[in-house]
Amino acid sequence: AAFGLYFPRKEYSENVYIDQPAGTPLLRIHALRDSHGEVAHFHLCQNLIISRARSHENHWFQIREKTGLLYLSKSLDREDFNMLSVGNWMPLSKVMLYVFLSSHPFQEKECDSATRTTVFLSLINATAPVCSSLTARQLCFTEMDLSFHIKENKPPGTFHQLQLPSVHHLCQNLSISYKLLAAEGMPFRYNESTTGVSVTQRLDREERERYELIAKCTVREGFREMQVEVPFLVNVLDEDDSPPFLPNGTDTADAVVEFNRKEGTVLATLTVYDADTTPIYPLESSRKKYTGTIITDDPWISETFQVEHIFDEIHFSPNGSQVRGTRHEYKLVLNRSISVTDHRSFQLDVLVNDTEFHGPERSVMLHFNVSILPVSIQFPNMTYQFSVNRNAERFAQIGKICVENCMKFRGVNITYKLLSPNISCYPVSILQGREDKYGSLYVNDSSVLRRPECKEIQYTIQATDKQSRKHTKTLLTIVLEGTLLKKEEDCPDSCAVSKHHAECEECGGLGVLTGRCQWRQGSGKGITTNYSTCTPSIKTCPDGTCDVIESKDPAVCPQDCTSGNIIGGHGKGTGNLGIKSGHGICYCFPKKNCYCEKDDITEQLCDDVCKTVI
Amino acid sequence: LAGPPSPPGQDPHGWRVPVDCVRANELCAGEPSCSSRYRTLRQCLAGRDRNTMLANKECQAALEVLQESPLYDCRCKRGMKKELQCLQIYWSIHLGLTEGEEFYEASPYEPVTSRLSDIFRLASIFSGMDPAANSKSNHCLDAAKACNLNDNCKRLRSGYISTCSKEISATEHCSRRKCHKALRQFFDRVPSEYTYRLLFCSCKDQACAERRRQTIVPSCSYEDKEKPNCLDLRNTCRTDHLCRSRLADFHTNCQASFQSLTSCPGDNYQACLGSYAGLIGFDMTPNYVDASTTSITISPWCSCKGSGNMEEECEKFLRDFTENPCLRNAIQAFGNGTDVNLSP
């Protein structure tokens, strides 16, 4: 790599006080190497950045190019402090400095290198404290957590100094010593004479990605002794050093295309593991790093299929400790809908490539055994026969017409058509059901039902696949039955208008099957999907969906289809259509409001007095 | 109509009191040198990163001149007229000044000077009772009742509730965009005496805590099919001037500090709660993660799964919500009806 050196910390912090003398050391910055023989050079950006205030040129701070020691080159007096805090609204003034790193001596004093760390200096509006006023915590550590990151597979080196240069300079007559606890068996060493902490060997993230140690500090002042312990954390940074592998060696999956032929259908999934982490942020670059390509020179295959790659984080436990890894999933997806006539079988290979891994086993081959089966468009071996009551009204639902397996179809569009008979009796029509899977038969002209000469009517139904134009036919017999009832007068068009059991069943309305509306008795508990209501047919209304026939006329089933106001306790259905749940009895005036209310006026029982009067 | 532009005011300490950025923009437009430099800078920033921008001498000169103009110090007010325009002006300058990749960004909003005690005083006038009085009562229910007795609060609350619970289709549970907009209106236009009581009511039982969790209709405004990575979410938020500003405000006012007794910057609970409420209705919408009465855990809808080498940074970002002593203390102080007593 071009820039191998790196900082083991993103941020450093220290306090600066008024009138601290020039030459005061502030803090020590370390760098770690990528390869042996690299020498670190530190450089300070000559710009002080102050949050929400203008930046200033740096006149006060310098860094030793070789050792990384940041020190005061000029003392900050009160005037400097005031200037630096103008416009800064924070209760505490903080200035920010960038420190850059290079393996060569710095030529130009520029502020643009990718490898940099940030130093936060808190400007304390007071002179430096006397050592006796500082707590052990303040004498030993800064406020910032002792948290570091070390790249895996890199040479060992010193990455931190526990002693605080500023405190060491200020409180020379105090004895402050450090220890690193819980370090036995861990690849870290503490050097007592320099208080430096180093990593002693190359680390492997796939073995362990987090080390938790404790830094202990002891302050001695005469006979007094104080101790502080703080966590000392090391995170191991990952690089792409593991090849992809197959769980249980599975590299083959069956992909069958039959009833579901729709574009976007996932046919099969194969999984590839990798011990490395894959950041989901930014997503696109990670996708590019781990590719999955269909290996084919058949244009039909490359147009019809695509591979979808998703990945997520999983955990491996190589030796008791948990480390993060990645599960990559490659899904074979239909890129376009496949015709019902297509019939092919072949093996489709997908090459998975871990592009950033530099080893021989950077790729694996996945195999999908694809079988595309044809689907025949035919009616089940029978003719349809439906009976229709002569009292049925317009939009009464008679039944459903379906070619074989039609409800399993996805991506197959079937059109149903009635070929008209030669006679004048022609009471029914057909409408396409949802997603063009089935056809719904309904009464289109109720006056035909009443004509005595119409008794049994024969139709031919034709089902056609839209894409292939393949079609099939069957016979449909409609038998008219029942005797004509006398029509009640003053009945509304719509069953949904009736709000009482009795008036409901006395009347008919659009969509009724036998000339009379049906009453659904609800449970009567609060706002429920099982509310009481009057409907042309309990089977289809209300069932929570506004089907093609119901949507032909708002009077058929407003309970499923209304988009108007609903007054009273209720819940609306999907897409804001219909009454999903209601309180008490729900009734509707088509194209106007619906009402859901409790029927509190219970019919009074006729008691003895009443009977006498009668 | 307007008189000649007046110079920015001075506060008693002799510091320049910032004008708002819309006003600063007007002042700048009146000066030919300022307005031409500002135009230059905006062109410099369009579609370029900071380093390439600063490499250009003309851009650098423009930035230096603008540092002396009122635009440089300008701020915005929460819920002000033309808030978005103000923030656009603010970031057009500040994106050139900061790296744009800082972990914490400074808030473009004016500091909050009012205190929680102001709210308690008003709240008790409204409700006619001491908020801490009855330990048995359900404070969250009381807050809803208090809101319903106020026409404005009631209207905007029922507005967002009906928008957020309106089912669009079988696959689309609700319109998140509209729900967020309605929530923003509620928190921008209803006084905090009402909104804080709903958001931060204290609870002794689960039913109350569940009501508190449900305040923002989380099924629509908060939860989603998948949890994005928090850094990814932060990135999305930062592409939007409003979301970016509210997040920066949250970081400025709720960042846990060792320097203060309450862990809050300047011991200002009100400022922290205000910037928390300011995040609701954006990509970074925070909420209570459960209906626990004993511990309060807040989080945006994201996790640190899949962070790769940025896990430490991601955890740090998330902890400012989930394990933030300032935010927790502020919420508890509000629930208990206590504020820090500050000597003037």
Coordinates of C-alpha atoms in Angstrom, one line a residue, chain A residues 255 257 261 298 300-301 304 336 341-346 370-374:
Chain A
A255 CA -34.4 -24.0 -9.5
V257 CA -40.0 -22.8 -12.9
R261 CA -43.3 -17.5 -13.9
D298 CA -26.4 -17.8 -24.3
W300 CA -31.5 -16.0 -23.7
I301 CA -30.1 -17.0 -20.4
T304 CA -33.9 -14.2 -18.5
R336 CA -38.6 -11.4 -17.1
T341 CA -44.8 -22.8 -23.5
D342 CA -41.2 -22.6 -22.6
H343 CA -39.6 -25.9 -21.7
R344 CA -35.9 -26.2 -21.0
S345 CA -33.4 -27.7 -18.6
F346 CA -29.8 -26.6 -18.1
V370 CA -32.7 -24.9 -13.8
S371 CA -35.8 -26.7 -15.1
I372 CA -38.4 -24.7 -16.9
L373 CA -41.6 -26.8 -17.1
P374 CA -44.3 -25.9 -19.6

